[in-house]
CSV table of C-alpha atoms in Angstrom, one decimal:
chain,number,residue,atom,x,y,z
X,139,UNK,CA,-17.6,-31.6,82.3
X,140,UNK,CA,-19.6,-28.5,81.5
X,141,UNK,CA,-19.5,-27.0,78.0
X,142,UNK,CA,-17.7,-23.6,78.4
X,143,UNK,CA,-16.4,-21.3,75.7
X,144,UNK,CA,-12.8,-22.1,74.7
X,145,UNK,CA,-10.3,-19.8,75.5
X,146,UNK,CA,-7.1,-19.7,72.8
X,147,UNK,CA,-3.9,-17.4,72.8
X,148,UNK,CA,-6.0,-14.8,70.9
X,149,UNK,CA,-9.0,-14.6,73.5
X,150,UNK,CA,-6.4,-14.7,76.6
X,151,UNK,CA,-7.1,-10.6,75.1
X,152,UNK,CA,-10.7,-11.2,75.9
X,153,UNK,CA,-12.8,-8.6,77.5
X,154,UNK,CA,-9.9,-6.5,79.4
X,155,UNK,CA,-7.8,-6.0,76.2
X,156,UNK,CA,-4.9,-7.7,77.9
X,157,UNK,CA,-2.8,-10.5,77.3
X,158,UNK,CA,-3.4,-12.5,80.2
X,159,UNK,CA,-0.7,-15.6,81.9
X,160,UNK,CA,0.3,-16.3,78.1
X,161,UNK,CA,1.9,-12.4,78.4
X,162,UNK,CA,3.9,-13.0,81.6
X,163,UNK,CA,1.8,-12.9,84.6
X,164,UNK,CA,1.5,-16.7,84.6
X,165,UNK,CA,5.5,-16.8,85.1
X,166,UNK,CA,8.2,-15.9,87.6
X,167,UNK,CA,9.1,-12.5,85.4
X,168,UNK,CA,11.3,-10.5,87.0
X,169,UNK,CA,13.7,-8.7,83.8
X,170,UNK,CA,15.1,-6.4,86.7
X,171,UNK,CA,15.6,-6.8,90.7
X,172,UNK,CA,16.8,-3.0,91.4
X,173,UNK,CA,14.7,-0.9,93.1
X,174,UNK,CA,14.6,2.7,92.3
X,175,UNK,CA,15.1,5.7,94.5
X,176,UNK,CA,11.2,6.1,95.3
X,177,UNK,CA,11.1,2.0,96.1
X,178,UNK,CA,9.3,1.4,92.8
X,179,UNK,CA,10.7,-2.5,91.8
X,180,UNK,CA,10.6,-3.1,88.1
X,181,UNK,CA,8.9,-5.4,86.7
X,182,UNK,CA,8.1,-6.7,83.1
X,183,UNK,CA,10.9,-4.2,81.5
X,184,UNK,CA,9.1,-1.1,83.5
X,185,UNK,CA,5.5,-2.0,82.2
X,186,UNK,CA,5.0,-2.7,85.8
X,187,UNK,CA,6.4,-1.2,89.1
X,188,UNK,CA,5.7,-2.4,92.5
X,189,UNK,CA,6.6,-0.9,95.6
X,190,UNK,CA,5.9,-2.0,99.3
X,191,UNK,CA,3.7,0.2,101.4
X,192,UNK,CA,3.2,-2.1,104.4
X,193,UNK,CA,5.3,-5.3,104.9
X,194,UNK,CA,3.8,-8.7,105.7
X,195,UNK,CA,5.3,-11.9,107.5
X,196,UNK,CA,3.2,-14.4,106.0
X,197,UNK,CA,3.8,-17.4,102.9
X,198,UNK,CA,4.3,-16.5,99.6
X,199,UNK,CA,2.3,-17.9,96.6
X,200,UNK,CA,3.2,-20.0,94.5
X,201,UNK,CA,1.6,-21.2,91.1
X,202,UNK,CA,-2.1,-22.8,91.4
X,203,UNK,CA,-2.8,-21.8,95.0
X,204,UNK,CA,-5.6,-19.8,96.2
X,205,UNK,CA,-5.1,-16.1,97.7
X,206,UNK,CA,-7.9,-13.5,99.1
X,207,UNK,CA,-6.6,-10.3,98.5
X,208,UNK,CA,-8.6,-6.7,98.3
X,209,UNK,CA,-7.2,-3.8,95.6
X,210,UNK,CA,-8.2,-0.5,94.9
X,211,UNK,CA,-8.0,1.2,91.4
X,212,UNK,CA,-7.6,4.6,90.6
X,213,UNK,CA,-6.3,6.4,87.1
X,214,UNK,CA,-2.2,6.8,87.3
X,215,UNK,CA,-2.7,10.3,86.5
X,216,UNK,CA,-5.5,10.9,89.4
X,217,UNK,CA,-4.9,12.1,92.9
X,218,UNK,CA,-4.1,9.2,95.5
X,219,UNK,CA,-7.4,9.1,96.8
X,220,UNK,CA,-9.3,8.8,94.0
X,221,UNK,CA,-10.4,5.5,93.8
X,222,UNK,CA,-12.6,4.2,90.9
X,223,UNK,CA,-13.3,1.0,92.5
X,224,UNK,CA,-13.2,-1.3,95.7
X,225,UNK,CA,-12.9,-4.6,95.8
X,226,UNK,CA,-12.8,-6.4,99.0
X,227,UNK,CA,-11.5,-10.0,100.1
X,228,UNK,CA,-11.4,-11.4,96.6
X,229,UNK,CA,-10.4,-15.0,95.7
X,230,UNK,CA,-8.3,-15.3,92.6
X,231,UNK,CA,-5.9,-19.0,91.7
X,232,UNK,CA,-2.3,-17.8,90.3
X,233,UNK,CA,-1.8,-18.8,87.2
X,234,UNK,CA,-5.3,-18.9,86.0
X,235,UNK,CA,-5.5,-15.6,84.1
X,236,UNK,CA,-8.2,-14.8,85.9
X,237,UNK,CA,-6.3,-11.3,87.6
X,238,UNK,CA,-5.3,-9.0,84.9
X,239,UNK,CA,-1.4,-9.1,84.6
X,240,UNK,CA,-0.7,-6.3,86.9
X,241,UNK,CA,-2.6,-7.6,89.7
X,242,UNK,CA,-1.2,-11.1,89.5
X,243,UNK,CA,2.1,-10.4,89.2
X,244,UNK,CA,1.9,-8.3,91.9
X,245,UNK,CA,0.2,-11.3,94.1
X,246,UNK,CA,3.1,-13.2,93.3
X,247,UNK,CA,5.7,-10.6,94.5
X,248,UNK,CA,3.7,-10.4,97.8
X,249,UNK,CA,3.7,-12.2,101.1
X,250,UNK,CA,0.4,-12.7,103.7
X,251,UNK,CA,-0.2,-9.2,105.1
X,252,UNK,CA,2.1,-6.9,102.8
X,253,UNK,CA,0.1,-4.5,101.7
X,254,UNK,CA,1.5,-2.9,98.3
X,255,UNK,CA,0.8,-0.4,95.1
X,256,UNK,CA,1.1,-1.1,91.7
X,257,UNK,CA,2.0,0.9,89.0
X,258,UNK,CA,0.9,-0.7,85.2
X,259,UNK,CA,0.5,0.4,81.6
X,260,UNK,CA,-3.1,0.2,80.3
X,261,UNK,CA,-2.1,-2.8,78.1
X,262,UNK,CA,-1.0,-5.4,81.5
X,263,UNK,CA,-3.7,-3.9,82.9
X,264,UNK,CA,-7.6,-3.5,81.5
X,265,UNK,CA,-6.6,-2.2,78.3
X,266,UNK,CA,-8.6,-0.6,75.3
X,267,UNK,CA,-12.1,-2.0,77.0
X,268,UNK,CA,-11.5,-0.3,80.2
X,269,UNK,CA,-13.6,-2.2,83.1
X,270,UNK,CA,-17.2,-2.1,83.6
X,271,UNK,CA,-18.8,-0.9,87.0
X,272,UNK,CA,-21.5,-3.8,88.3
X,273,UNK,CA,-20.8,-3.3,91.7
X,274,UNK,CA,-21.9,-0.6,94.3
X,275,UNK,CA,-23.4,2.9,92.9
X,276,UNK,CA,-20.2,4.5,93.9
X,277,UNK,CA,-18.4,2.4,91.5
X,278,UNK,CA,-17.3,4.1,88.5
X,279,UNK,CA,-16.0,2.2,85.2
X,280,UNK,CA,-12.0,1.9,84.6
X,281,UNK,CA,-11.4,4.0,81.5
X,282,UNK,CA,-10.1,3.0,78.2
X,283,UNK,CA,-6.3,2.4,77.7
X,284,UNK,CA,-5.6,4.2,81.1
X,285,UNK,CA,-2.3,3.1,83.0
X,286,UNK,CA,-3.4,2.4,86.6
X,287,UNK,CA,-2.4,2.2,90.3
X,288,UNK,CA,-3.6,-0.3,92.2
X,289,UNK,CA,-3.3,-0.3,96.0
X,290,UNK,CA,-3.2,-4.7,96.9
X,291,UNK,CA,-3.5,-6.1,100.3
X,292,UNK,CA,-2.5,-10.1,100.5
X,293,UNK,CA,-4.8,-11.2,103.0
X,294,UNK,CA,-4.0,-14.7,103.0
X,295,UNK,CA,-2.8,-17.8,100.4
X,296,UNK,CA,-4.7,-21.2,100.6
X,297,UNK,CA,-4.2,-24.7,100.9
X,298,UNK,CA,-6.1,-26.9,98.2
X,299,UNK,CA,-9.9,-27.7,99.0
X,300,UNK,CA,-9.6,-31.1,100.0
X,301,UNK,CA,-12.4,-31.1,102.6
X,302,UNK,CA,-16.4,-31.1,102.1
X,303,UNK,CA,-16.4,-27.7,103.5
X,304,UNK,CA,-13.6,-26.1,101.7
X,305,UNK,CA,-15.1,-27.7,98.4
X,306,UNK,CA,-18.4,-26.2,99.3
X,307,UNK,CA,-16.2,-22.8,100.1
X,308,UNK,CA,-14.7,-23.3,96.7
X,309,UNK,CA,-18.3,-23.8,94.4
X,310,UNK,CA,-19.6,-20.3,96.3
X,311,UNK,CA,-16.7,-18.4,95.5
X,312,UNK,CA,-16.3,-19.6,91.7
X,313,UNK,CA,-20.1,-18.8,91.5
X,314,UNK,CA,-19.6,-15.3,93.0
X,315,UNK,CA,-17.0,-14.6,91.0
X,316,UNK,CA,-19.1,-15.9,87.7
X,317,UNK,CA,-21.1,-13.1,89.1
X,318,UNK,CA,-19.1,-10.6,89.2
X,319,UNK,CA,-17.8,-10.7,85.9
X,320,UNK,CA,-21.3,-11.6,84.4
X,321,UNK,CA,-22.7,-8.2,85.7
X,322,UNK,CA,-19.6,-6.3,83.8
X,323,UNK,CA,-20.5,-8.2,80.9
X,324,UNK,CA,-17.4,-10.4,80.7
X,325,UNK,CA,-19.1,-13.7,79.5
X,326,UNK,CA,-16.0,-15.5,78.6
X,327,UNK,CA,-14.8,-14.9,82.1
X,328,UNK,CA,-18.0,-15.1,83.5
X,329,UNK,CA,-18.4,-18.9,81.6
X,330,UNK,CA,-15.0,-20.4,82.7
X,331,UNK,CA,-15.8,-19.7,86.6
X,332,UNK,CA,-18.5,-21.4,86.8
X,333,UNK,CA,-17.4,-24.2,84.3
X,334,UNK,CA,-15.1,-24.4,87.4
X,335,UNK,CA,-17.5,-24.3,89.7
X,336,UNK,CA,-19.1,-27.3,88.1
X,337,UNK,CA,-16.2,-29.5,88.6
X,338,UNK,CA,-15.3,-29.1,92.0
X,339,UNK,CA,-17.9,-31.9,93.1
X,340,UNK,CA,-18.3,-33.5,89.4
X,341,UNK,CA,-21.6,-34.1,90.0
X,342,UNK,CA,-20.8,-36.1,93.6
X,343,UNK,CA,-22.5,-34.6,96.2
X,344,UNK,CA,-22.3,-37.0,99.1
X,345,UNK,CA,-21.5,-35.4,102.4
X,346,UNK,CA,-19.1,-37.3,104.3
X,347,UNK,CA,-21.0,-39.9,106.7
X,348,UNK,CA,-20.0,-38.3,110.2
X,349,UNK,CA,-20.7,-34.7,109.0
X,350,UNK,CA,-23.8,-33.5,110.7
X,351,UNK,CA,-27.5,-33.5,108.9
X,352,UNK,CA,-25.4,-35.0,105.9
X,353,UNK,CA,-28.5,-35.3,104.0
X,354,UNK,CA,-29.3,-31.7,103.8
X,355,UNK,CA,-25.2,-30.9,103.3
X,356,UNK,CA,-25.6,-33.1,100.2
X,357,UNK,CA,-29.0,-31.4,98.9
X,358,UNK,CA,-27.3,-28.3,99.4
X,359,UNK,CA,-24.4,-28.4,97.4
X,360,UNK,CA,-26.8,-30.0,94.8
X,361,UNK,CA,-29.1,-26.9,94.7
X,362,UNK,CA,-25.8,-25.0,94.2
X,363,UNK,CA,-24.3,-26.9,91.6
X,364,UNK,CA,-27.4,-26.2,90.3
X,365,UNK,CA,-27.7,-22.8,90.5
X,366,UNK,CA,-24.1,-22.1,89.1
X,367,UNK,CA,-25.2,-24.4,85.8
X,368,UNK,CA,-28.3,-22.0,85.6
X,369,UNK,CA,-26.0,-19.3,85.4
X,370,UNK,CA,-23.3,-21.2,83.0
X,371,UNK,CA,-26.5,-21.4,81.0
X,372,UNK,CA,-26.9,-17.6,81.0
X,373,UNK,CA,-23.8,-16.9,79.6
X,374,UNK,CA,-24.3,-19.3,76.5
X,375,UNK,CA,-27.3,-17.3,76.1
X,376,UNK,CA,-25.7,-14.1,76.1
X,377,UNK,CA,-23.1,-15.3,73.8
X,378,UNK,CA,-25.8,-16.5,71.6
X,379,UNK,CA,-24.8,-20.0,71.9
X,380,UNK,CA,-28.1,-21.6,72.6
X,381,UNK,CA,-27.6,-25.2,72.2
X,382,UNK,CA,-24.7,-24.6,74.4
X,383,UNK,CA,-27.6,-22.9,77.3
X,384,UNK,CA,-30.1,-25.8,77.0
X,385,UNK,CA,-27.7,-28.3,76.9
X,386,UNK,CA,-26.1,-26.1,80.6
X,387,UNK,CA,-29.5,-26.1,81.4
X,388,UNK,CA,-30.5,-29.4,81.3
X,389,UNK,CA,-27.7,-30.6,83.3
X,390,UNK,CA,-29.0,-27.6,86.0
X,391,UNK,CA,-32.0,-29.9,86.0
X,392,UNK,CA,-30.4,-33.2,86.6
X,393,UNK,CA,-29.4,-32.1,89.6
X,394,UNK,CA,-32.2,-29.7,90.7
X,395,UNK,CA,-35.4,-30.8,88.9
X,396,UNK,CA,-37.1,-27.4,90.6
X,397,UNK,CA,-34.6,-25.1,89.4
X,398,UNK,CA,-36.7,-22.1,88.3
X,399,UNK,CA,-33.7,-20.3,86.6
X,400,UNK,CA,-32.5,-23.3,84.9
X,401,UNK,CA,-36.1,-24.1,83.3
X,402,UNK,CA,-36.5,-20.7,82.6
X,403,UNK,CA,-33.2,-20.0,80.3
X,404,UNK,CA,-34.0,-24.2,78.9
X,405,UNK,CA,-37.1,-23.0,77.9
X,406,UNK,CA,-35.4,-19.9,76.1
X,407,UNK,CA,-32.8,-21.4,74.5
X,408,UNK,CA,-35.7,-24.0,73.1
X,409,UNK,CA,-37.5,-21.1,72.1
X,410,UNK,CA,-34.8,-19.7,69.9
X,411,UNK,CA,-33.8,-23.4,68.7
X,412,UNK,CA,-37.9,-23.4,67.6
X,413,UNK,CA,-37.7,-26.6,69.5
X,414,UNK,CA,-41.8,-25.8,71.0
X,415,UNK,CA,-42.8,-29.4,72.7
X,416,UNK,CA,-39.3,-28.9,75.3
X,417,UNK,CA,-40.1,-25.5,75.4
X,418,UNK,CA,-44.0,-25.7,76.3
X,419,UNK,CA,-42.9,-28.5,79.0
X,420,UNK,CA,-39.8,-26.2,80.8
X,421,UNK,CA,-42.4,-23.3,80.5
X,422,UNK,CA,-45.1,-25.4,81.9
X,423,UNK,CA,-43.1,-26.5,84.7
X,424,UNK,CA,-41.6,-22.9,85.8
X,425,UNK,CA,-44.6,-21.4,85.3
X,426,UNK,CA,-46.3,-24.3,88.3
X,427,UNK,CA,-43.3,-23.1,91.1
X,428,UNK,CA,-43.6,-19.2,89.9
X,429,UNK,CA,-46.6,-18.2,88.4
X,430,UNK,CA,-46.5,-14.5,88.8
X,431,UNK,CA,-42.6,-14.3,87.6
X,432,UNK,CA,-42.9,-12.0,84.9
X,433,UNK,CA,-39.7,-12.9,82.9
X,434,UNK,CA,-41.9,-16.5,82.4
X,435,UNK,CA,-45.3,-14.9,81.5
X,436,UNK,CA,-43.5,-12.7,79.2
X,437,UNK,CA,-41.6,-15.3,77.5
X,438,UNK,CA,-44.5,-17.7,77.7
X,439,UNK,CA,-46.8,-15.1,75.9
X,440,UNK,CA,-43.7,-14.5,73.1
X,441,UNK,CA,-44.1,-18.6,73.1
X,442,UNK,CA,-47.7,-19.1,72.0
X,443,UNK,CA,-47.1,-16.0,69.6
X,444,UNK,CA,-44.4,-17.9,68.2
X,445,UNK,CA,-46.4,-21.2,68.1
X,446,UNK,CA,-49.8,-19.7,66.2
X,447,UNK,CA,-47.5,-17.9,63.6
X,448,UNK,CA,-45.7,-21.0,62.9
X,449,UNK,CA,-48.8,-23.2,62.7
X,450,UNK,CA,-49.9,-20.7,60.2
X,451,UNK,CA,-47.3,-21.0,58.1
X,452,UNK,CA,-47.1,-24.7,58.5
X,453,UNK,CA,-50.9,-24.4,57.3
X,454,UNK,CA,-49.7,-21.9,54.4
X,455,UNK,CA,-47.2,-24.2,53.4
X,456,UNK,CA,-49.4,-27.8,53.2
X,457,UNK,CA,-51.8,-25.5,51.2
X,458,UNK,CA,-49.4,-24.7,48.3
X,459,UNK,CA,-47.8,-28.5,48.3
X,460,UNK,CA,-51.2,-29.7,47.8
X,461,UNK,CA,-51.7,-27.4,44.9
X,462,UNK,CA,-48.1,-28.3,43.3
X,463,UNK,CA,-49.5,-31.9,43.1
X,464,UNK,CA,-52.8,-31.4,41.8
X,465,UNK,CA,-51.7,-31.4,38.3
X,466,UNK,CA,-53.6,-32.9,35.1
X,467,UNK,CA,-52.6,-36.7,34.8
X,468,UNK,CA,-53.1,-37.1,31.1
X,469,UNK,CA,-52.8,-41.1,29.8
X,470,UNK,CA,-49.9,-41.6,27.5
X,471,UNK,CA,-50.0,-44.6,25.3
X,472,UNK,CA,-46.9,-46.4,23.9
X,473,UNK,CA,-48.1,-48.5,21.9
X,474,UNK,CA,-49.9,-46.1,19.6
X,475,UNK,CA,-48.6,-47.0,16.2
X,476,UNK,CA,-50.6,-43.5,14.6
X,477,UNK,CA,-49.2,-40.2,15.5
X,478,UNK,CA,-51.5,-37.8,17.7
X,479,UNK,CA,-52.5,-34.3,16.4
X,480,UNK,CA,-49.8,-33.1,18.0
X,481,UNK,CA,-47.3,-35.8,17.2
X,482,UNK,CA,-48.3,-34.8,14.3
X,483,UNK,CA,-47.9,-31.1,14.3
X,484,UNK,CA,-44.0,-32.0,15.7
X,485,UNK,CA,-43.4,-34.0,12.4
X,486,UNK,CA,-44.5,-31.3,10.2
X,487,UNK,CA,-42.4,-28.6,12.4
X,488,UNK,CA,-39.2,-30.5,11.7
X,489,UNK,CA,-40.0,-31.3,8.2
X,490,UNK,CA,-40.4,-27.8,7.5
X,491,UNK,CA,-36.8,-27.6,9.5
X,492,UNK,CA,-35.2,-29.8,6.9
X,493,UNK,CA,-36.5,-27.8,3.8
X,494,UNK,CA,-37.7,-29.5,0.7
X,495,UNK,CA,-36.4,-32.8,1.9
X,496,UNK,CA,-39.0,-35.0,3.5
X,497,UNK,CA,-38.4,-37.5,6.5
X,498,UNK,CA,-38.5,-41.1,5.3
X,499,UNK,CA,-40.1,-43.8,7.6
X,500,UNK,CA,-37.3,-44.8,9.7
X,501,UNK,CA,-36.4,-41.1,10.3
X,502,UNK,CA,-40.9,-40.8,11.4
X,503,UNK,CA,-40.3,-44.1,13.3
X,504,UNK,CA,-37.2,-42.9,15.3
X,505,UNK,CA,-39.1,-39.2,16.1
X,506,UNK,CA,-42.3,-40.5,17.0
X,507,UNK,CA,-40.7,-42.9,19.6
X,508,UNK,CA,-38.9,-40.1,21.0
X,509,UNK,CA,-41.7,-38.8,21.3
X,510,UNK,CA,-43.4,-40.9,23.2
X,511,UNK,CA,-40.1,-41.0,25.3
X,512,UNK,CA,-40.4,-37.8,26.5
X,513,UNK,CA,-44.3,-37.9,27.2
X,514,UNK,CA,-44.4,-41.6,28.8
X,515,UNK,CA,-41.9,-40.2,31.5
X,516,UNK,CA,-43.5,-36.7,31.7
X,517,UNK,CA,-45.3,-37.4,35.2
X,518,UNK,CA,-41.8,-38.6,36.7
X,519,UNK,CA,-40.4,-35.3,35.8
X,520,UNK,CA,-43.3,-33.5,37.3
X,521,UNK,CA,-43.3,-35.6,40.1
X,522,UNK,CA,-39.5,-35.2,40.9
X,523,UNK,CA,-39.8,-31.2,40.7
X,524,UNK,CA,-42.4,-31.6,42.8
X,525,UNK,CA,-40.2,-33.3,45.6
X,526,UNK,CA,-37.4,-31.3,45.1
X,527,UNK,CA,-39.4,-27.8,45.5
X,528,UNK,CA,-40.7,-28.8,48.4
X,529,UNK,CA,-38.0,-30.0,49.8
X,530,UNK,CA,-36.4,-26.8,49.5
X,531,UNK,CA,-39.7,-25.3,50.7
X,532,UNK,CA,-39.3,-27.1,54.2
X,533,UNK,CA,-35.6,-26.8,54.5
X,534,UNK,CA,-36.4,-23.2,54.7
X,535,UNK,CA,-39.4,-23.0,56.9
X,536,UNK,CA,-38.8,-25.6,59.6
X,537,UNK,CA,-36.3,-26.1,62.5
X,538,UNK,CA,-32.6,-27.3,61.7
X,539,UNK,CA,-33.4,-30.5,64.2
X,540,UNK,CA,-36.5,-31.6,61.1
X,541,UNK,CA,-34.3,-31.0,58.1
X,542,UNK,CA,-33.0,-34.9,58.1
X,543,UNK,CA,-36.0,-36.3,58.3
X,544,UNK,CA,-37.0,-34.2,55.2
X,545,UNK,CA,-34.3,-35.4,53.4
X,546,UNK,CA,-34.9,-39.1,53.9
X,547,UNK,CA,-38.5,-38.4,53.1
X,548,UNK,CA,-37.2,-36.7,49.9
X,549,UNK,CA,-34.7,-39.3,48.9
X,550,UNK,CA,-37.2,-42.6,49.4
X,551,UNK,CA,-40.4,-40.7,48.7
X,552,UNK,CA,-39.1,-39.8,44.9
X,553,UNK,CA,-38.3,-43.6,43.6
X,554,UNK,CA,-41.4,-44.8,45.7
X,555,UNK,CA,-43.6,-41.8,43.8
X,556,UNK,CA,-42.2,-42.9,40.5
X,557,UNK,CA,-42.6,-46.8,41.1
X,558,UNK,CA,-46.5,-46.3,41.5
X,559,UNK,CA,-46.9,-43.9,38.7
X,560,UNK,CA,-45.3,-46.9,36.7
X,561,UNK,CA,-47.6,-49.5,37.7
X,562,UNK,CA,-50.2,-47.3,37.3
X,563,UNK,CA,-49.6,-46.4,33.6
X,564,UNK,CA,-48.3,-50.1,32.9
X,565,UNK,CA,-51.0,-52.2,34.4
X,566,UNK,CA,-54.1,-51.5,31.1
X,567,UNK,CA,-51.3,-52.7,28.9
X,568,UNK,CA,-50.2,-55.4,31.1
X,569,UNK,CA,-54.2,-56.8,31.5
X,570,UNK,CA,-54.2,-56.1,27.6
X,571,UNK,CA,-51.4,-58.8,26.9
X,572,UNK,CA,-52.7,-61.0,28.8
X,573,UNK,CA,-56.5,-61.1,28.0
């Protein structure tokens, strides 16, 4: 199943500002079945009023089933003709949350044919976000927290998709609706039609054996499966999810290996995961079908600008973790029974510490092999802040995906480090006792 943003009680608000079927619209609400003296039928304790202007003959909804309908909007407070927007013939399923309140609980009050006018308050309709316009140039965008009337036409309610055809009818029309709300910047709306989309074949694309050129039906509705994962993959990158795009887009591509769309938003969201070799081949591939798209040469010319300043730093990094390690490996001795000049210089400084009193021999003996403590595992320290530095050093600078093979590096490169500085500094005195 494709990855699509969750939607919980608190986003059912999402981008209208409404409470969607968790508010009502999803249930047979009806608080009052009196109709006033101008027809208006109460609905929703008054938030919403229906009234019939043209009566139908047709079948009634019910919960889950498909209906086309077309609705006007205009402002409540507007003349009767003046429309903000037009939507023709548009497929919603009751109970989905897909309508805003308003407009499905109207559905549901409606037969095939009626033709009817709501009356809402902005909050079961598009609330405080208003609606976008991302239609015609006539279209103009619903206000903020405006109470509505919407004129509603039922065209027609329909049975489940149970046939090739109706499936394929089903894919186009979550994909155009993934559209439409993509282009008014609703991207959790946009996301769960065409996560919806996706699972109407499931990724089974077989046309039925007696159907026609079944070959081409089946590449067909492959190509646009494809093209509605390509566009699920867009939305993750809108909502700045982009593991969730190249993970949409690569499935795009498992069913359409020349989907230009779907290489093009893989090879973005691999851009922005620094993740350059799938990038460079999704850009490389795109790039071979469209070579004069600019969307790929732009991004293609943002990749290699990417790719040289990261080498460089890569290269500025390597430079200062081989300076960290070139450090002065001075021989320490254990066995030197004579204090050093500066062994020496200690003893004095914590003689003078004591006052007056001088150190006896077992009080010398115990310093100077603590000492030679501290300096005979000197190198391991140096060695270990070494590690850790640049440890942190690369946890910084390179991708998320590297940072566990850094680690393990870390963690067996520092006892590994420490086991060869100890041969190294044991092995005179080892060929000493033995000679």
């Amino acid at each position: 199943m494709a990855q699509v943003p969750e939607r919980t009680k608190v986003e059912d608000a999402d981008e209208d500002g409404v409470v969607e079927s968790g508010d009502g619209a999803g249930e047979d609400v009806n608080n009052s079945d009196e109709v006033d003296k101008d027809g208006w039928l109460h609905l929703m304790e008054g938030t919403i009023k229906k009234r019939v202007l043209k009566a139908g003959s047709g079948q009634n909804p019910e919960m889950n089933q498909d209906v086309v309908c077309s609705f006007r909007i205009r402002p409540a407070a507007a003349a009767e003709d003046a429309f903000l927007q037009v939507h023709e013939r548009v497929r919603y399923r009751i109970g989905e949350g897909e309508a805003v309140p308003c407009l499905e609980l109207c559905l549901r009050h409606m037969v095939e044919g009626e033709e009817s006018e709501v009356w809402s308050i902005s909050r079961m309709a598009w609330g405080p976000e208003g609606w976008l316009a991302g239609g015609s140039a006539s279209e103009t965008a619903v206000p903020a927290d405006a109470d509505v009337v919407v004129n509603v036409v039922l065209h027609q309610c329909l049975p489940s998709a149970t046939s090739w055809n109706e499936r394929i009818q089903e894919l186009n029309w979550r994909k155009e609706n993934g559209n439409f709300y993509f282009r008014r910047k609703q991207f959790m709306k946009a996301g769960r039609s065409y996560a919806a989309g996706l699972d109407v074949f499931k990724g089974g694309f077989e046309a039925p054996e007696d159907m026609p050129d079944a070959g081409a039906a089946s590449s067909a509705a492959a190509i646009l499966s494809g093209d509605v994962g390509a566009n699920l993959s867009a939305v993750h990158l809108a909502l700045g999810n982009a593991t969730a795009a190249r993970d949409a887009a690569t499935a795009a591509l498992s069913v359409n290996t020349n989907n230009v769309k779907a290489l093009y938003r893989g090879a973005k969201a691999c851009f922005l995961l620094d993740e350059f070799d799938e990038c460079e081949v999704a850009l490389q591939r795109a790039l071979a079908l469209e070579p004069e798209d600019a969307s790929l040469l732009r991004l293609d010319a943002d990749f290699k600008r990417k790719k040289v300043k990261y080498a460089n730093k890569s290269k500025r990094l390597a430079e200062k973790a081989v300076k960290a390690c070139e450090y002065e490996d001075r021989e320490v001795h254990v066995g030197d029974k004579e204090p050093n000049g500066q062994q020496q210089s200690m003893l004095q400084e914590l003689e003078a510490a004591f006052g007056d009193k001088e150190l006896n021999g077992q009080q010398r003996s115990m310093l100077q092999d603590f000492g030679h403590w501290v300096r005979s595992r000197c190198r391991y320290f140096a060695a270990a802040t070494v590690i850790i530095n640049l440890l942190l050093v690369l946890l910084a600078v390179l991708p998320r995906k590297h940072w566990p093979h850094c680690c393990i590096v870390a963690v067996l490169g520092l006892p590994t480090i420490s086991a060869m500085l100890s041969r190294r500094k044991d092995g005179p005195d080892v060929e000493k006792k033995r000679a």
